[in-house]
Structure formats: C-alpha cells, structure tokens
PDB file of C-alpha atoms in Angstrom:
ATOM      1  CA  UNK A   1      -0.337  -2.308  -7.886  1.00 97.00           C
ATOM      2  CA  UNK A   2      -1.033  -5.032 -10.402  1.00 97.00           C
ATOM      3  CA  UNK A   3      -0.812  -5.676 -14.048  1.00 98.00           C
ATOM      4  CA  UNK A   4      -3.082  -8.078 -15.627  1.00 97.00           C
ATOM      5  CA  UNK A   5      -2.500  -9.246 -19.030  1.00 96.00           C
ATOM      6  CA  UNK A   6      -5.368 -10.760 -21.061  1.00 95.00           C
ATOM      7  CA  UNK A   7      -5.773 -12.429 -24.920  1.00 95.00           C
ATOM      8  CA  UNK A   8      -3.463 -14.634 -26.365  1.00 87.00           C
ATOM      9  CA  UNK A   9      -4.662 -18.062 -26.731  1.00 96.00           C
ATOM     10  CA  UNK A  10      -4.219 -20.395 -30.165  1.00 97.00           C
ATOM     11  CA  UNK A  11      -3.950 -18.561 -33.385  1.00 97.00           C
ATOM     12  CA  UNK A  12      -3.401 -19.942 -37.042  1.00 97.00           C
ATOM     13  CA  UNK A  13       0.267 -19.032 -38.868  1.00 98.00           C
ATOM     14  CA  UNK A  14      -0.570 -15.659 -40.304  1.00 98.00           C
ATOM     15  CA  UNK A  15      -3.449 -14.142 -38.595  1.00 97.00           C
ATOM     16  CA  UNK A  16      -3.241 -11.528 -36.310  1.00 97.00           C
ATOM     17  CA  UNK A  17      -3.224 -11.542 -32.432  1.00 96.00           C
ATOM     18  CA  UNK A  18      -3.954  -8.629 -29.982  1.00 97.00           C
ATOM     19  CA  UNK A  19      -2.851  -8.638 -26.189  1.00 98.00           C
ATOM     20  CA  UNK A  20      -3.560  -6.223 -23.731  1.00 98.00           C
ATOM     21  CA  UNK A  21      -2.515  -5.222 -20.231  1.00 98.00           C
ATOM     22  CA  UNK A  22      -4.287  -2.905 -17.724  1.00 98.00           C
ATOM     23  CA  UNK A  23      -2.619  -1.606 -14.632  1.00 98.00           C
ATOM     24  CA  UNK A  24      -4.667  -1.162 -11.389  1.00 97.00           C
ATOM     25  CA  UNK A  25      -3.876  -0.145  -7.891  1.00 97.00           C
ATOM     26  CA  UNK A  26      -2.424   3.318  -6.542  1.00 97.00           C
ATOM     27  CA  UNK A  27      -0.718   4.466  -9.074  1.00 97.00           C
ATOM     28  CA  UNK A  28       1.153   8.209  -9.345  1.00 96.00           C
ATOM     29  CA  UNK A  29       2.112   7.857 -12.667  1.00 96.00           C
ATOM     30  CA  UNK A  30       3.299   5.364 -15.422  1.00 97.00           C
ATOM     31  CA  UNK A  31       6.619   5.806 -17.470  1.00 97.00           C
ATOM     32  CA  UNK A  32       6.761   2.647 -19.937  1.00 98.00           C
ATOM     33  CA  UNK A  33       4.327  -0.442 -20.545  1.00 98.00           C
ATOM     34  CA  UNK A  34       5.712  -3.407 -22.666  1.00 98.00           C
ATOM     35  CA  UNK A  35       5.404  -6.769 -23.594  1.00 98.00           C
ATOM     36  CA  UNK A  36       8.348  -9.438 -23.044  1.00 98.00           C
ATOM     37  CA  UNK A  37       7.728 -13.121 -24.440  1.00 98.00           C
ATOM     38  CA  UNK A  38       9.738 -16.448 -23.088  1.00 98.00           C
ATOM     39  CA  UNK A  39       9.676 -20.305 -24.545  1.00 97.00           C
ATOM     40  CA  UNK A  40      11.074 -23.181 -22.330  1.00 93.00           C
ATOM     41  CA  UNK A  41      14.758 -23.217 -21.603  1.00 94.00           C
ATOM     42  CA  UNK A  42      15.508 -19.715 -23.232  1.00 95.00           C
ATOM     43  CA  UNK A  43      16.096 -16.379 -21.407  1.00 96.00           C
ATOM     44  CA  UNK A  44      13.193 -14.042 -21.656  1.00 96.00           C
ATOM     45  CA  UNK A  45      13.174 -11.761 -24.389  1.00 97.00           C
ATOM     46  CA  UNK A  46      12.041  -8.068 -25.458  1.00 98.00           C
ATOM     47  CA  UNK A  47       8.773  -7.780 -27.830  1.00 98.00           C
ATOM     48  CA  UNK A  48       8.456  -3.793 -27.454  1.00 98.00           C
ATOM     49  CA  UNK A  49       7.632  -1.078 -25.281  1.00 98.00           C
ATOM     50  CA  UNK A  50       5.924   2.162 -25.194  1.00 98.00           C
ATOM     51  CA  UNK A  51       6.825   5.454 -23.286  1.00 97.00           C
ATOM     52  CA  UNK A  52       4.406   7.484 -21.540  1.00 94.00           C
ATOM     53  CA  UNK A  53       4.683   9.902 -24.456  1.00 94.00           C
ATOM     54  CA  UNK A  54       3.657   7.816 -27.188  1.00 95.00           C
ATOM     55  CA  UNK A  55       7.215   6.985 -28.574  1.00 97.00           C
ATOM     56  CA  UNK A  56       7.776   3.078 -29.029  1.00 98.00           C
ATOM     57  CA  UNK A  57      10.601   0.020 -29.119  1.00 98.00           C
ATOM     58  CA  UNK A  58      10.331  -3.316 -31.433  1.00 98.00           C
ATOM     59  CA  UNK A  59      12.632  -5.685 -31.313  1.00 98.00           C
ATOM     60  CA  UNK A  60      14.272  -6.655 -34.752  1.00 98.00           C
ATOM     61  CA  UNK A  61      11.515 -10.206 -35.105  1.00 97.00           C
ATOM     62  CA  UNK A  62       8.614  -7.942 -34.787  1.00 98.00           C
ATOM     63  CA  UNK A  63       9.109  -4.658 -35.612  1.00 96.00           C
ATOM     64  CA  UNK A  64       7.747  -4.782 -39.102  1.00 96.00           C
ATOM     65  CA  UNK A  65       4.156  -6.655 -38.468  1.00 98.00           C
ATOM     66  CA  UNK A  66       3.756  -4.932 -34.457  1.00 98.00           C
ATOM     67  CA  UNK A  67       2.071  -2.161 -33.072  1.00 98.00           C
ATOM     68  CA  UNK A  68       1.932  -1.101 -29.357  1.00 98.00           C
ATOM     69  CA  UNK A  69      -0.580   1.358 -28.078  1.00 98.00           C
ATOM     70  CA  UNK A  70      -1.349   2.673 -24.674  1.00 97.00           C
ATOM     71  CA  UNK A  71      -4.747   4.479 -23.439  1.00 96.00           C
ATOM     72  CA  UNK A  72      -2.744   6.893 -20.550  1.00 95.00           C
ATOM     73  CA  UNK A  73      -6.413   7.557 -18.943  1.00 95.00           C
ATOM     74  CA  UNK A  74      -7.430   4.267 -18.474  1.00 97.00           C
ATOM     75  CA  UNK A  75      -3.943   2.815 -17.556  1.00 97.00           C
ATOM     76  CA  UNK A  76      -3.976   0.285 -20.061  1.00 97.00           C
ATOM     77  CA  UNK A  77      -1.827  -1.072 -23.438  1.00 98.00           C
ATOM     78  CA  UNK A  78      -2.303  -3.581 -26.149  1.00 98.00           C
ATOM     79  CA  UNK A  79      -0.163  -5.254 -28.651  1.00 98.00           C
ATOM     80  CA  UNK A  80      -0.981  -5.919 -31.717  1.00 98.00           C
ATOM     81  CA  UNK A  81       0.852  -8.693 -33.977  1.00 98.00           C
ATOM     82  CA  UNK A  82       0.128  -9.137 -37.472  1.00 98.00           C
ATOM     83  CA  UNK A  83       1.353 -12.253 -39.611  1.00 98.00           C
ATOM     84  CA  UNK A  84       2.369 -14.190 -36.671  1.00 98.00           C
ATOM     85  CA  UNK A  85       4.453 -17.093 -36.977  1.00 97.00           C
ATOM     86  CA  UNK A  86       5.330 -20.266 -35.101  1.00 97.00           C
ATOM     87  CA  UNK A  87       8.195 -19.459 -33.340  1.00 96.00           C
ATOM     88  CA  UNK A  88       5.884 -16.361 -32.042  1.00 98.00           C
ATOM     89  CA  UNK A  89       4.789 -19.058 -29.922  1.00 98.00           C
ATOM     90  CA  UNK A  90       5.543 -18.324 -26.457  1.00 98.00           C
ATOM     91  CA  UNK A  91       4.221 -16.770 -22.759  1.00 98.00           C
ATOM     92  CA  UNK A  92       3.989 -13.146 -23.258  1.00 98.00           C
ATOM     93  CA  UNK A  93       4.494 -11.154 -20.103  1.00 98.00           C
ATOM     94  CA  UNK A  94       3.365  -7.431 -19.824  1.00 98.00           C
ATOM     95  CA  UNK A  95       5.566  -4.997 -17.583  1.00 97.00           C
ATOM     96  CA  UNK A  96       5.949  -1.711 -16.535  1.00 98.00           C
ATOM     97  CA  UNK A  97       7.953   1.191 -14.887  1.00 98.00           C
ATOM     98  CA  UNK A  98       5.787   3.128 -13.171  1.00 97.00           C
ATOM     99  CA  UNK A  99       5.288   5.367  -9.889  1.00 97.00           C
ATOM    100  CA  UNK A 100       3.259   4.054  -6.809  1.00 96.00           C
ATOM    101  CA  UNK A 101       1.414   6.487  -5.373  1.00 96.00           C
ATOM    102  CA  UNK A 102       2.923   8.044  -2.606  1.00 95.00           C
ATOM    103  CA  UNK A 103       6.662   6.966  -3.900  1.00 95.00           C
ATOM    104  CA  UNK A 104       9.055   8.978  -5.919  1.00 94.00           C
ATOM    105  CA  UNK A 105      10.997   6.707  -7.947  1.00 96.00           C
ATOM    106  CA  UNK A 106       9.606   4.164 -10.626  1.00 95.00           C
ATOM    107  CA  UNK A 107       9.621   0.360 -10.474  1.00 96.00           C
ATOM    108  CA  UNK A 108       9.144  -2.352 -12.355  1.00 97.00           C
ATOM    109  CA  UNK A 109       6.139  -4.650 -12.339  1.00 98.00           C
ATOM    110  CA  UNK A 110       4.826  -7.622 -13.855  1.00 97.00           C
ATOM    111  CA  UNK A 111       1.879  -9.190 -14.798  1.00 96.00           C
ATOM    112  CA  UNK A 112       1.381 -12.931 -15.070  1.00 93.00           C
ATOM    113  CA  UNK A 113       2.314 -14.366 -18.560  1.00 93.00           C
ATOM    114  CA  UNK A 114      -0.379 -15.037 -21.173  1.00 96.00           C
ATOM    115  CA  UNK A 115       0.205 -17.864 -23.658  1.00 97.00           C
ATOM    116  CA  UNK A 116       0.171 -17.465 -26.928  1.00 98.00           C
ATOM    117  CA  UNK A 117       0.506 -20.639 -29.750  1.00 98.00           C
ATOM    118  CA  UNK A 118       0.596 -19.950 -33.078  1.00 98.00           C
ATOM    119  CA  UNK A 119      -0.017 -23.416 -35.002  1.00 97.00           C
ATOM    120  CA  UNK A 120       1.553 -23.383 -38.377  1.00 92.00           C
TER     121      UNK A 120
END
C-alpha cells in the first residue's frame, strides 16, 4: 500500500492551493484520508480529515477557507485551501487509516510530504 501526495509548490498570499493524495496497492477498504502539515523545529500538526462517509475535521487555522473531498471509487482525496497565508507555509503530509487487503484491522499510512510556500 502507498499514498502519494501531489500539488503544492509556491503560491502567492491569498490564492488558492489544491493538494491531492491517491492510495494504491491492495487495499480492503479505507476509513479516513487527511492531510497533516509540519515547519522546521515544530511538532507536526492536523490540517483535516475526511471519513469514509463523507463527514469531515478542520482544525481551528483552516476551517473557514478549507475543503476536503474524497472520490471512494478511485481511492483518492484533495484539499482545497482558499486565502492561504504565509505561515500556511509548510510540508503537507497525506495519511490514512485504512484496511489492507487480506487484514482485519486498519492502519495508518503515509505518504511522502509535499511542500507548499506561500510567499506573502
């Protein structure tokens, strides 16, 4: 099993940036996909998550300007952040809790972090 995380990149204070994260291997099932961001010297941190049906997490310095959305058939999820802002700036790793095939209890996965700058 592997997640792979794509966009990111350099974006301008304000505009919009859209991530997204596809999981591939044997998979039974997945339970939650979600985004977690980290800067140098600081603990990672929570951007959101989304369950497998359709009900979603924020934390408090993106809740208002993000949306995460998940495509169930074609394993994948995408985040979508509006207005970002400087300290947005960060790696942004994708993760999920999900069901290998032939297991019977989820685990956690990651997929390597993406970097995102947002230049003020």
């Amino acid at each position: 099993v592997q997640l792979q995380a794509s966009g990111g990149g350099l974006v301008q204070a304000g505009e919009s940036l859209r991530l997204s994260c596809v999981a591939s291997g044997s998979i039974f099932s997945i339970d939650t996909m979600g985004w977690y961001r980290q800067t140098p010297g600081k603990q990672r941190e929570l951007v959101g998550f989304i369950n497998n049906d359709g009900t979603t997490h924020y934390a408090d310095s993106v809740k208002d300007r993000s949306s995460i959305s998940r495509d169930n058939a074609k394993n994948t999820m995408s985040l979508q952040m509006n207005s970002a802002k400087p300290e947005d700036t960060a790696v942004y790793y994708c993760y999920s809790i999900l069901i290998p095939a032939g297991h019977r209890a989820g685990r956690h996965y990651w997929g390597q972090g993406t970097q995102v700058t947002v230049s003020s």
